[in-house]
Short mmCIF file of C-alpha atoms and ligand atoms in Angstrom, two decimals:
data_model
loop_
_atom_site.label_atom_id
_atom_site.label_comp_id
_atom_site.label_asym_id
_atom_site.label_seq_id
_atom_site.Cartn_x
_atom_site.Cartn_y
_atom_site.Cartn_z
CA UNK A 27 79.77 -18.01 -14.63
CA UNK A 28 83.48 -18.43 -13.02
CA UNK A 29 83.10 -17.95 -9.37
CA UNK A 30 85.72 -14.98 -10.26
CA UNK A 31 83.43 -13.26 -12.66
CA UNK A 32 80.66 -14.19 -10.16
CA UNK A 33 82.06 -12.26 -7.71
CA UNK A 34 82.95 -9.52 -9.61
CA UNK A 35 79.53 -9.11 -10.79
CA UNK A 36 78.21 -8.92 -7.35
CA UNK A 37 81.04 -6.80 -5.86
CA UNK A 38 80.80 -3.84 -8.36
CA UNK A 39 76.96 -4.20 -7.79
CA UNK A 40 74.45 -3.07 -9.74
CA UNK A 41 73.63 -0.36 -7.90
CA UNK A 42 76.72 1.54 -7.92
CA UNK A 43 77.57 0.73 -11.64
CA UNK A 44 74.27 2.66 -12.90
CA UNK A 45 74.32 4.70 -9.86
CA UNK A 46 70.57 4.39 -8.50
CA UNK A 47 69.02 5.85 -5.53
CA UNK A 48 69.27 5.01 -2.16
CA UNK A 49 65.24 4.86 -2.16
CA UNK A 50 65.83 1.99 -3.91
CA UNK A 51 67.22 0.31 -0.64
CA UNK A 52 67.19 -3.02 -1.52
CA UNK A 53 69.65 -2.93 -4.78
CA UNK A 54 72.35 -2.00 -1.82
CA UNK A 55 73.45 -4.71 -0.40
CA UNK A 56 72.07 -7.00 2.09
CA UNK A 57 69.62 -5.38 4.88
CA UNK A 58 71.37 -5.87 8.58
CA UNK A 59 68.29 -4.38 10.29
CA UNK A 60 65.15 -6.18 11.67
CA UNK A 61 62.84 -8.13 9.29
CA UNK A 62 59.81 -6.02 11.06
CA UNK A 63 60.06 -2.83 11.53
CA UNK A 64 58.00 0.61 12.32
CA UNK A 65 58.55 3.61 10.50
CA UNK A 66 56.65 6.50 9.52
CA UNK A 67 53.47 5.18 10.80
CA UNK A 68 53.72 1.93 9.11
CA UNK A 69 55.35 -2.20 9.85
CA UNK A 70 57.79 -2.34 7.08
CA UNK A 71 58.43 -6.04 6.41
CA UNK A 72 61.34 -7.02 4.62
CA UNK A 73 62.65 -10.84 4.89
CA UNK A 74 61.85 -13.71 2.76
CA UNK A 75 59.79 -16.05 4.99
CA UNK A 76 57.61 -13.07 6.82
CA UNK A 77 56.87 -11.84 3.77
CA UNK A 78 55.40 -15.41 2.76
CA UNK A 79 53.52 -15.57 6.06
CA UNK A 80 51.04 -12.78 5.09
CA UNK A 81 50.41 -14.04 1.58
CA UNK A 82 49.31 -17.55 3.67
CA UNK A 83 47.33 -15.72 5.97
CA UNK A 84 44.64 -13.07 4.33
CA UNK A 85 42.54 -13.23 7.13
CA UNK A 86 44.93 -11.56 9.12
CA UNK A 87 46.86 -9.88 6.45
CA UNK A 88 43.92 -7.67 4.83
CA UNK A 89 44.37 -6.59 1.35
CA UNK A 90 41.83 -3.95 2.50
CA UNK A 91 44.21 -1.23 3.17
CA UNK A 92 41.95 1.77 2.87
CA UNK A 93 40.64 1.42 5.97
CA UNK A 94 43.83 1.38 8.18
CA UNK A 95 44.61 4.90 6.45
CA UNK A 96 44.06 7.65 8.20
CA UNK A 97 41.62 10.38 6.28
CA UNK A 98 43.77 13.24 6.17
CA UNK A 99 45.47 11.20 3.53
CA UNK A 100 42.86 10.22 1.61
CA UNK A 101 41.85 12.43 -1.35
CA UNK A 102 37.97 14.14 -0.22
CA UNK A 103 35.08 13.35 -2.43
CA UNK A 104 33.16 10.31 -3.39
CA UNK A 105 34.66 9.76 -6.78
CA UNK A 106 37.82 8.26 -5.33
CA UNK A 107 37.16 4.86 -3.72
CA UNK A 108 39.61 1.30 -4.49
CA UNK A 109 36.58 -0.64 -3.12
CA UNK A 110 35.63 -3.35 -5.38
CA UNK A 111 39.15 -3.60 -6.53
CA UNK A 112 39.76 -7.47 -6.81
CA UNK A 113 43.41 -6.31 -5.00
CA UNK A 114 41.87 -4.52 -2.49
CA UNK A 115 39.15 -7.61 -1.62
CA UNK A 116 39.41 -10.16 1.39
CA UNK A 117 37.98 -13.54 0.61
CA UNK A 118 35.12 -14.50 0.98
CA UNK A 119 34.17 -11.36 -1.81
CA UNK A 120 37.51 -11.91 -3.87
CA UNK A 121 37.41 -15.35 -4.50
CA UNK A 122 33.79 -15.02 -6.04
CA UNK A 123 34.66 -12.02 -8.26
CA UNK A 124 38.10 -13.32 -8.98
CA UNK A 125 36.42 -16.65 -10.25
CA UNK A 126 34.12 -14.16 -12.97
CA UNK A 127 37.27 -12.23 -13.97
CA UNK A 128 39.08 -15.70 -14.83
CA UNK A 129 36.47 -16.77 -16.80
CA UNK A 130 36.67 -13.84 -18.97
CA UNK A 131 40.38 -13.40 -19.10
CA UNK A 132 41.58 -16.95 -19.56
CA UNK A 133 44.83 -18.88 -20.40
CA UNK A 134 44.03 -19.56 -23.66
CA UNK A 135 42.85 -15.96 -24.63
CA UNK A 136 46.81 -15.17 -23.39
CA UNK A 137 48.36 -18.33 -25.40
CA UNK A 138 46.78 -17.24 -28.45
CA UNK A 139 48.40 -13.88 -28.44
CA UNK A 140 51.95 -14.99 -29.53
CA UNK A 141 52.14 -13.88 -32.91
CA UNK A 142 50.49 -10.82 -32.61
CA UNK A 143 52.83 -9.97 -29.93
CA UNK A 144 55.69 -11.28 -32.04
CA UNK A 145 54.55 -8.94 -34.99
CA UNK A 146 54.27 -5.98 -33.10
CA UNK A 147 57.77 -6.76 -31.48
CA UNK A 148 59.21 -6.86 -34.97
CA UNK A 149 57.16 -3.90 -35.99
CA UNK A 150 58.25 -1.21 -33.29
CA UNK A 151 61.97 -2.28 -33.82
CA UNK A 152 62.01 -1.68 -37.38
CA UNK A 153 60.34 1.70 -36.58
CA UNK A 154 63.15 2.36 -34.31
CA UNK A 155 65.79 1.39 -37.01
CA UNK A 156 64.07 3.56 -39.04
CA UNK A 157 64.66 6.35 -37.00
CA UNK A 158 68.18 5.44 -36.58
CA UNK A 159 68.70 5.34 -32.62
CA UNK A 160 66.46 2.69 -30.22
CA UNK A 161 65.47 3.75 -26.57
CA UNK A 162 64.59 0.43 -25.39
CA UNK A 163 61.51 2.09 -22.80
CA UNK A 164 59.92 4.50 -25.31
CA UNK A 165 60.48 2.10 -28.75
CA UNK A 166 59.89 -1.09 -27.60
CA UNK A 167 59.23 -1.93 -23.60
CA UNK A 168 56.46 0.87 -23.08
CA UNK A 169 54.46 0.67 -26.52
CA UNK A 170 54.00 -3.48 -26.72
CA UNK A 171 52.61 -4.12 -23.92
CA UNK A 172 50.12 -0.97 -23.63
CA UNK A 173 49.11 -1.74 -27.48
CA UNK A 174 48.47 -5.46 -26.56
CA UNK A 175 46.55 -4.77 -23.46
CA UNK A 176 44.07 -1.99 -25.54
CA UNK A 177 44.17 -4.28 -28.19
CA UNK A 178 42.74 -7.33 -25.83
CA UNK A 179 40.43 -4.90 -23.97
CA UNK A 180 38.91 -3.10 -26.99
CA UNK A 181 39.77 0.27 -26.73
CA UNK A 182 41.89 1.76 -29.64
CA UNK A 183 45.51 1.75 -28.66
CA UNK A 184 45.54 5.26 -30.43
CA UNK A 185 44.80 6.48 -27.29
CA UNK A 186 47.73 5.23 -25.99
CA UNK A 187 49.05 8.62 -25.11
CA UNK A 188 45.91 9.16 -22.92
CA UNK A 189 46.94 5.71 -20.79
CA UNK A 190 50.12 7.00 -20.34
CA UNK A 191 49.19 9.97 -18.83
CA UNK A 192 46.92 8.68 -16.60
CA UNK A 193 49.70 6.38 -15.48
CA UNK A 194 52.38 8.77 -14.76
CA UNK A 195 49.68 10.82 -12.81
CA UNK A 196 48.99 7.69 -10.98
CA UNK A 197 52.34 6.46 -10.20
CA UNK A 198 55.30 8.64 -10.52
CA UNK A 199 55.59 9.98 -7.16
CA UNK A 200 59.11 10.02 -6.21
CA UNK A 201 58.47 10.19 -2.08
CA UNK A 202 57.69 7.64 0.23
CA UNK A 203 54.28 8.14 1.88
CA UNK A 204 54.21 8.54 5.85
CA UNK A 205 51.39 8.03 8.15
CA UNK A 206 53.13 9.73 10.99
CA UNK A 207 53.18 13.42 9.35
CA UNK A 208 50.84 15.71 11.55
CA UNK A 209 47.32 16.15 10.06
CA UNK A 210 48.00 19.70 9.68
CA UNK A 211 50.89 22.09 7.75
CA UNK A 212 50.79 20.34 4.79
CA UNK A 213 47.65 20.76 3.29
CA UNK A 214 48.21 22.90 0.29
CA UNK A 215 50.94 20.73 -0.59
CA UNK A 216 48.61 17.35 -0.12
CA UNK A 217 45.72 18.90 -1.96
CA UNK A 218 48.29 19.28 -5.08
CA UNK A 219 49.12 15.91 -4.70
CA UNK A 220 45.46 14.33 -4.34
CA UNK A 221 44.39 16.40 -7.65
CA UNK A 222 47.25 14.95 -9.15
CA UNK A 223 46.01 11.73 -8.34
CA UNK A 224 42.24 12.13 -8.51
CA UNK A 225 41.96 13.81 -12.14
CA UNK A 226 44.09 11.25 -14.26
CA UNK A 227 41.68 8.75 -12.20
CA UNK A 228 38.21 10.92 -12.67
CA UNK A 229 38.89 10.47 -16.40
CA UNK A 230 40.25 6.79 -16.98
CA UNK A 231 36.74 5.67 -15.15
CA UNK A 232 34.40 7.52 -17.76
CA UNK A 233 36.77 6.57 -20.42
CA UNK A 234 36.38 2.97 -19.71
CA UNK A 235 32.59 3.51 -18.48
CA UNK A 236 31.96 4.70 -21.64
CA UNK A 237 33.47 1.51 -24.00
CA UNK A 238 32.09 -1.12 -21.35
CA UNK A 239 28.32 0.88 -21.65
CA UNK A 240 28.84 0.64 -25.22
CA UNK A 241 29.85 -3.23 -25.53
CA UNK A 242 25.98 -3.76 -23.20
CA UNK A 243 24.28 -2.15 -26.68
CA UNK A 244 27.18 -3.67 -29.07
CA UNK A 245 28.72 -6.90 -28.36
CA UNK A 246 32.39 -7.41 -30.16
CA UNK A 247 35.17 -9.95 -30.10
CA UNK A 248 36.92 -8.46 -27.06
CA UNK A 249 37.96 -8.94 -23.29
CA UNK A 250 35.44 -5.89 -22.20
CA UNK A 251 33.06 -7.75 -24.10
CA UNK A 252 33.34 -10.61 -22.20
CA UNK A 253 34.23 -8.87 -18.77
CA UNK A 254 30.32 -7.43 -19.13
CA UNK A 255 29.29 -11.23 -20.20
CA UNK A 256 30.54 -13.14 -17.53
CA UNK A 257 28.68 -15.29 -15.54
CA UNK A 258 29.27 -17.35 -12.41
CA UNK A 259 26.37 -19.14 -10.63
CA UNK A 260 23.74 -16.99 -12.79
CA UNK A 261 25.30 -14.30 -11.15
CA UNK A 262 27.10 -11.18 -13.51
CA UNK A 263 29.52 -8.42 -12.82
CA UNK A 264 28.03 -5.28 -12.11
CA UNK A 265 29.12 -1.96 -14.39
CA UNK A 266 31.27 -0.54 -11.91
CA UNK A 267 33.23 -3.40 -11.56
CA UNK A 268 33.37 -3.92 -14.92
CA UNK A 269 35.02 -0.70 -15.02
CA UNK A 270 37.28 -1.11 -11.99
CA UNK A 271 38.67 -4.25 -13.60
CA UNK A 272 39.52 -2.94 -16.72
CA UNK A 273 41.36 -0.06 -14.77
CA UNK A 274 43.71 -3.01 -13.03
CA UNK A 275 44.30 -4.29 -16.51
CA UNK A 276 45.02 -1.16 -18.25
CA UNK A 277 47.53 -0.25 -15.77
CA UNK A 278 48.77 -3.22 -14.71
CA UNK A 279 48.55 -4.60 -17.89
CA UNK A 280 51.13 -1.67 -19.13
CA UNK A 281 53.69 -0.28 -16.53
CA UNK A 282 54.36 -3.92 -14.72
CA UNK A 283 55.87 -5.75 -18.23
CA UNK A 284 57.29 -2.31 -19.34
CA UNK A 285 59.47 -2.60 -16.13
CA UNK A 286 59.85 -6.37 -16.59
CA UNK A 287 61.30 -5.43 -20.36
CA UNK A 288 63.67 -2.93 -19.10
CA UNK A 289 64.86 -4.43 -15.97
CA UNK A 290 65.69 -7.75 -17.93
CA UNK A 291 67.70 -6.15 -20.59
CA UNK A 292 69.72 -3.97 -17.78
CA UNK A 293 70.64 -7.10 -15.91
CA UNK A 294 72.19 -8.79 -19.38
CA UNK A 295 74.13 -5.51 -19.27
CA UNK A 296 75.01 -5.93 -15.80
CA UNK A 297 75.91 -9.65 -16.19
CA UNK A 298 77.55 -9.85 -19.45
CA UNK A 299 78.72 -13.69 -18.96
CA UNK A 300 74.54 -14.35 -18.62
CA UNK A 301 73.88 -13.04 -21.98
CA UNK A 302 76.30 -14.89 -24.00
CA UNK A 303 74.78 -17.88 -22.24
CA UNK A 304 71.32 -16.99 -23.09
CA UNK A 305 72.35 -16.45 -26.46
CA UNK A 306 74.11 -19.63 -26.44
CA UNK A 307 70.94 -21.68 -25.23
CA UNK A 308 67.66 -19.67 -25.93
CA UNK A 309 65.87 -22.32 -23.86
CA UNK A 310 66.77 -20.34 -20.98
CA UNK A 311 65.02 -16.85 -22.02
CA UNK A 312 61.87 -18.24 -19.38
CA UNK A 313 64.67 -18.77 -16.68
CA UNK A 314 66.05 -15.21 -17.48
CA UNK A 315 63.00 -13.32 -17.15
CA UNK A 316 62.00 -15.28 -14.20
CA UNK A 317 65.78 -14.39 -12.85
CA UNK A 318 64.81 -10.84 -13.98
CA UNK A 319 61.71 -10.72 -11.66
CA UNK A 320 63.43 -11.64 -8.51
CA UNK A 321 66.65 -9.49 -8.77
CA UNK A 322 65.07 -6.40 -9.99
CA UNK A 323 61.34 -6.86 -8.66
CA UNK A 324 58.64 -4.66 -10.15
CA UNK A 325 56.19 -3.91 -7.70
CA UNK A 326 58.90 -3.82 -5.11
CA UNK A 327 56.51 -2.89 -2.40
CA UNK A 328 52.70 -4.10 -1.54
CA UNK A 329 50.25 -2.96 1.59
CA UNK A 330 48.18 -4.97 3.76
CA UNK A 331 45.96 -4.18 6.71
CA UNK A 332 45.94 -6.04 10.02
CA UNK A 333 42.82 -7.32 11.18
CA UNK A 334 44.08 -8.69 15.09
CA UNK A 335 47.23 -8.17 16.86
CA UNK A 336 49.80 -10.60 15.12
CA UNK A 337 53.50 -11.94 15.65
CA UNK A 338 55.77 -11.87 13.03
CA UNK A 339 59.26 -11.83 12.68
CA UNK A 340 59.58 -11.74 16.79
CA UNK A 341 57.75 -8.44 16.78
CA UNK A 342 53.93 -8.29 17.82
CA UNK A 343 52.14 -5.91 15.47
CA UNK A 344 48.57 -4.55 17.12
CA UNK A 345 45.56 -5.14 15.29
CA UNK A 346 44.38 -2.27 12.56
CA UNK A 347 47.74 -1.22 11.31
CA UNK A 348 49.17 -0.66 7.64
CA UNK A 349 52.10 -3.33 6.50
CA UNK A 350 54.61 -2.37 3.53
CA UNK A 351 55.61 -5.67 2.13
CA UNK A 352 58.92 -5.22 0.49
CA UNK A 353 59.21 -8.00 -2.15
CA UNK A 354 62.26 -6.54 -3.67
CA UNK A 355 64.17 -6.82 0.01
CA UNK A 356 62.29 -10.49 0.22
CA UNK A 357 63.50 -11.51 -3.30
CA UNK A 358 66.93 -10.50 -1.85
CA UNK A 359 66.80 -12.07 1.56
CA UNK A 360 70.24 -14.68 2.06
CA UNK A 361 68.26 -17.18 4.15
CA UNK A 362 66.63 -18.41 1.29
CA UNK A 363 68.67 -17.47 -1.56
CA UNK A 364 72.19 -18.21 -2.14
CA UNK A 365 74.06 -15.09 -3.21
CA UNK A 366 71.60 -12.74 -3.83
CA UNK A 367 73.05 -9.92 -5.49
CA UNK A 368 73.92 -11.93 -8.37
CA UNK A 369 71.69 -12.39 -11.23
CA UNK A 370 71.90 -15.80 -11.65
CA UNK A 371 69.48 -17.35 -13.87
CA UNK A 372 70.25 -21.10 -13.12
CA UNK A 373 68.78 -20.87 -9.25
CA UNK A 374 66.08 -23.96 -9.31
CA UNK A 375 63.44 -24.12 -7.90
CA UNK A 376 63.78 -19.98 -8.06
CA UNK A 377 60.68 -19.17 -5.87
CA UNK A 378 60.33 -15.49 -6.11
CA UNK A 379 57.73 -13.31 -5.21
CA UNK A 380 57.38 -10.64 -8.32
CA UNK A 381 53.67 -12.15 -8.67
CA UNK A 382 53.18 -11.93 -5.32
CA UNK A 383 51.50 -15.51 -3.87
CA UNK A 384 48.30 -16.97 -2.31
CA UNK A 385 45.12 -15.78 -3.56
CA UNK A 386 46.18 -12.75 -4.79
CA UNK A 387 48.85 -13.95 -7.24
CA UNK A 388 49.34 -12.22 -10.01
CA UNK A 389 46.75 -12.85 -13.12
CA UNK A 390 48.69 -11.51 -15.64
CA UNK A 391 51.38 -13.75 -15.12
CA UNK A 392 51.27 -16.09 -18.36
CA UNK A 393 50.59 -12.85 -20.36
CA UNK A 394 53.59 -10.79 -18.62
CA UNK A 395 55.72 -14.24 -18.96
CA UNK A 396 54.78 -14.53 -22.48
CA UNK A 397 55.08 -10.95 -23.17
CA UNK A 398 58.86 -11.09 -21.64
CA UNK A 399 59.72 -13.85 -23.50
CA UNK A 400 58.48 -13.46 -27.09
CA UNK A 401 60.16 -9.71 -27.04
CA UNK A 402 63.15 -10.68 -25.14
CA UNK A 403 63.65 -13.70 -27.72
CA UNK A 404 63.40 -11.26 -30.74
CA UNK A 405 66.35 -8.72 -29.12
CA UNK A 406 68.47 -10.93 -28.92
CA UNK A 407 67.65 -12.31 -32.61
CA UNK A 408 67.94 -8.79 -34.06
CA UNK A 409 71.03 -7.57 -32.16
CA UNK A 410 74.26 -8.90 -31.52
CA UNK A 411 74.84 -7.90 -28.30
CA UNK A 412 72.35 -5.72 -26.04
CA UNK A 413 74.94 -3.29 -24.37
CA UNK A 414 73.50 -0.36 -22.52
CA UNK A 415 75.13 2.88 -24.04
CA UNK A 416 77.43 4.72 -21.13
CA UNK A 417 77.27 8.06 -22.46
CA UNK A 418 73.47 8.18 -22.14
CA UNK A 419 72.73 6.29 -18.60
CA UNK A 420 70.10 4.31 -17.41
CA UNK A 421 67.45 6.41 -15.99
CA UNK A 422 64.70 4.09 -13.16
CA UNK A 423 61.88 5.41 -12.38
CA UNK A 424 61.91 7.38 -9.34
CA UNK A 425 58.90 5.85 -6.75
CA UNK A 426 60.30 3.74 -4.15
CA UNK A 427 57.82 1.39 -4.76
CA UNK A 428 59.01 0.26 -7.63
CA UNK A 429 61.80 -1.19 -9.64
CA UNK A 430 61.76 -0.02 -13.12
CA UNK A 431 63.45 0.77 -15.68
CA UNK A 432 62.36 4.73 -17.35
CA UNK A 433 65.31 5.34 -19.69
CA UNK A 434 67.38 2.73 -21.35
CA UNK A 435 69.32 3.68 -24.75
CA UNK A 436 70.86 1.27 -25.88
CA UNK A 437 74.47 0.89 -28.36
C1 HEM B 22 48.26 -8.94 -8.95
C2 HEM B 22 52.89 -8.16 -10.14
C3 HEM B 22 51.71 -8.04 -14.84
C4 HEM B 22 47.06 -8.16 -13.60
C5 HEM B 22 49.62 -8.78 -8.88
C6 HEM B 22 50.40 -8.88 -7.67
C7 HEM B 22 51.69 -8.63 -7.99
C8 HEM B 22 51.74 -8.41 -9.42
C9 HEM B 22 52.89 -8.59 -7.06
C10 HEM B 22 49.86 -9.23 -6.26
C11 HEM B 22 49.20 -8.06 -5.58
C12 HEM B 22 48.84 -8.35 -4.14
O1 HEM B 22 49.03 -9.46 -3.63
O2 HEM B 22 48.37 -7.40 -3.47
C13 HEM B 22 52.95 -8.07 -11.51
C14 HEM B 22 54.19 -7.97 -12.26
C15 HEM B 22 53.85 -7.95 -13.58
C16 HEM B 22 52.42 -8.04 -13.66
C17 HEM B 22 55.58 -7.91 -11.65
C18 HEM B 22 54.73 -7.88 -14.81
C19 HEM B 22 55.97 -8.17 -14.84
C20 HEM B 22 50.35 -8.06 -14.92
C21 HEM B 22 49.60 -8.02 -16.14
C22 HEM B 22 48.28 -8.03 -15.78
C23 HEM B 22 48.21 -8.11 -14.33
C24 HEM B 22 50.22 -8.01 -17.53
C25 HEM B 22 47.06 -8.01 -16.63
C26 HEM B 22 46.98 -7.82 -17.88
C27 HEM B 22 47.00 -8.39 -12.25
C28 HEM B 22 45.75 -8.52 -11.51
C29 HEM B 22 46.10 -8.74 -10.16
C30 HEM B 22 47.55 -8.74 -10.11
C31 HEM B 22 44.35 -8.43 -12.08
C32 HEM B 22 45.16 -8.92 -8.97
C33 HEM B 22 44.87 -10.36 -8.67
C34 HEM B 22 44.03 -10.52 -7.42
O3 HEM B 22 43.94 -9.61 -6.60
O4 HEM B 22 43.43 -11.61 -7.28
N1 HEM B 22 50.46 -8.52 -9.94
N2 HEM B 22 51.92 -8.10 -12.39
N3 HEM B 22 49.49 -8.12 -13.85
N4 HEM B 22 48.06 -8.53 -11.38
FE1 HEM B 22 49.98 -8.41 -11.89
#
């Protein structure tokens, strides 16, 4: 890229040109504010090298975040609970259960998964053809990887309607939560909200109780299969986190690389000079999607849970209180990468944190990575140029949490 075009790219910015919220604070520009900062009840921490500081440090920086939250936010009843989450687990717990998880859900098991993915790639875009107009989210970016994650679990990706309900219900709130609203006043309101939540969640654990029960009478060739099988020092995984684990992969196995789909298409729209390039030299598609990650960062926004009064960023944070951890205002922040509102593929080493880091990184990654690059690798094969279509714009999905793209037609 010319430095010209370079910074005409990051001028316009990609904010403006598809017109996206201001929730979505860090596609805006560079932050002036603190690194650290308290709002609504919570440390909001935004730069690059804080942010690494608590993924080195779990013993202060507890993924435990349940317990810092106070109850009148919590949804009532026994059948909501994140314990035994593997994201939710401090070591020493997590290391032991992410060990057992590993073994069943291994490199190779992703590896091998190329040319189904590549099939069902092909397969969804002639569909689309078919149909004579192509929606990138609904055709392509939210089908593959929900049918490849049933498909690897072992629950019929016929029900695929089902996961996506449970998903929406899970995740697309458009407000940002606040610990400092008064317990009171908004209960009717909050009770909507935890129903919402609770009911898509009451039903995803008996689905998947169900199939895992089954797989203990009926062994078959699949990951739940294996999930129930595991074994680390003679010691198994019990059914309920069995059950919990499959929930992580369902969802995160689905919405995460649906984003990761979208976003990297929308930032070869943005960044028009990139795509010829990529086209040019398809040894790059890895460095794209990995470009893709930092500048438009999924899970823009994690929690954590201090555990003793810390320092960080020049501000001393007391012991017992919730942290947002804004990766997508880290993955912007100029002190450790140059330019940062371009999309700029060529940045090496380019040390993101989309996966998050430390003991909690992402184990999905090779699939997600794979999954990006096999479909991303077939677009550009089967079209001539991906250009978003301005007459029906790009729609992201409203939680500030989260960078993704919900509506994408493309020309
Ligand atoms: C953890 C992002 C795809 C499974 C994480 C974390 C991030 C992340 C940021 C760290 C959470 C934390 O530190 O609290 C993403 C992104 C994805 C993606 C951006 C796609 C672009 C996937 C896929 C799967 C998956 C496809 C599985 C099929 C997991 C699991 C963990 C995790 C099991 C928890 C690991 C642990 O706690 O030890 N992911 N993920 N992810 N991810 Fe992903």
């Amino acid at each position: 890229m010319s430095t010209d075009r370079r910074d005409e790219s990051a001028r316009t910015g990609i904010a403006e040109r598809y017109h996206l919220s201001k929730q979505h604070f860090w596609l805006h520009g560079p932050r002036t504010g603190p690194q650290v900062e308290f709002e609504a009840g919570m440390w909001n921490v935004y730069g690059y090298p804080e942010v690494h500081e608590i993924f080195g440090d779990p013993a202060t920086f507890s993924s435990d975040t349940m317990r810092v939250i106070p109850e009148h936010l919590l949804p009532d009843g026994e059948d909501f609970s994140l314990k035994g989450f593997i994201t939710q687990i401090d070591p020493p717990e997590h290391g032991k259960l992410r060990k057992l998880v590993s073994s069943a859900f291994t490199r190779k098991i992703v590896a091998d998964l190329e040319p189904r993915i590549a099939s069902l790639t092909h397969q969804l875009l002639d569909a689309a053809r078919e149909r004579g107009r192509f929606e990138l989210v609904t055709d392509l970016a939210y089908p593959l990887p929900v049918i490849v994650i049933a498909e690897l679990l072992g629950v019929p990706s016929s029900d695929r309607a089902l996961f996506k309900k449970w998903a929406d219900g899970l995740f697309e709130r458009d407000s940002k939560v606040s610990l400092a609203e008064p317990a009171e006043g908004l209960d009717a309101e909050r009770d909507a909200a935890m129903e919402a939540t609770l009911k898509p969640w009451r039903e995803m654990t008996s689905y998947l109780a169900a199939h895992a029960a089954e797989r203990r009478r009926q062994p078959r060739a699949d990951l739940l299969t294996r999930l129930v099988e595991a074994e680390v020092d003679g010691e198994k995984l019990p059914d309920d986190q069995v059950v919990n684990f499959a929930i992580v992969l369902l969802l995160a196995g689905h919405i995460t690389t649906t984003m990761l789909l979208g976003n990297t298409v929308l930032c070869l729209d943005a960044f028009p000079e990139e795509q010829a390039r990529v086209r040019a030299d398809r040894s790059t598609v890895p460095a794209v999607i990995e470009e893709s990650l930092r500048f438009l960062t999924p899970f823009a926004a994690l929690g954590r849970a201090t555990t003793r009064e810390v320092e960080l960023g020049g501000v001393t944070i007391p012991a017992d209180q919730l942290l947002m951890i804004w990766l997508g205002a880290a993955n912007r922040d100029p002190r450790q990468f140059r330019d940062p509102e371009v999309f700029d593929p060529r940045r090496d080493p380019n040390p993101h944190l989309g996966f998050g880091r430390g003991i909690h990184f992402c184990l999905g990654a090779p699939l997600a990575r794979l999954e990006g690059r096999v479909a991303l690798d077939i677009l550009l094969d089967r079209f001539d140029t991906l250009r978003t279509d301005p007459d029906d714009p790009v729609v992201l999905m409203p939680a500030p949490t989260m960078t993704g793209v919900r509506r994408l037609a493309l020309l």
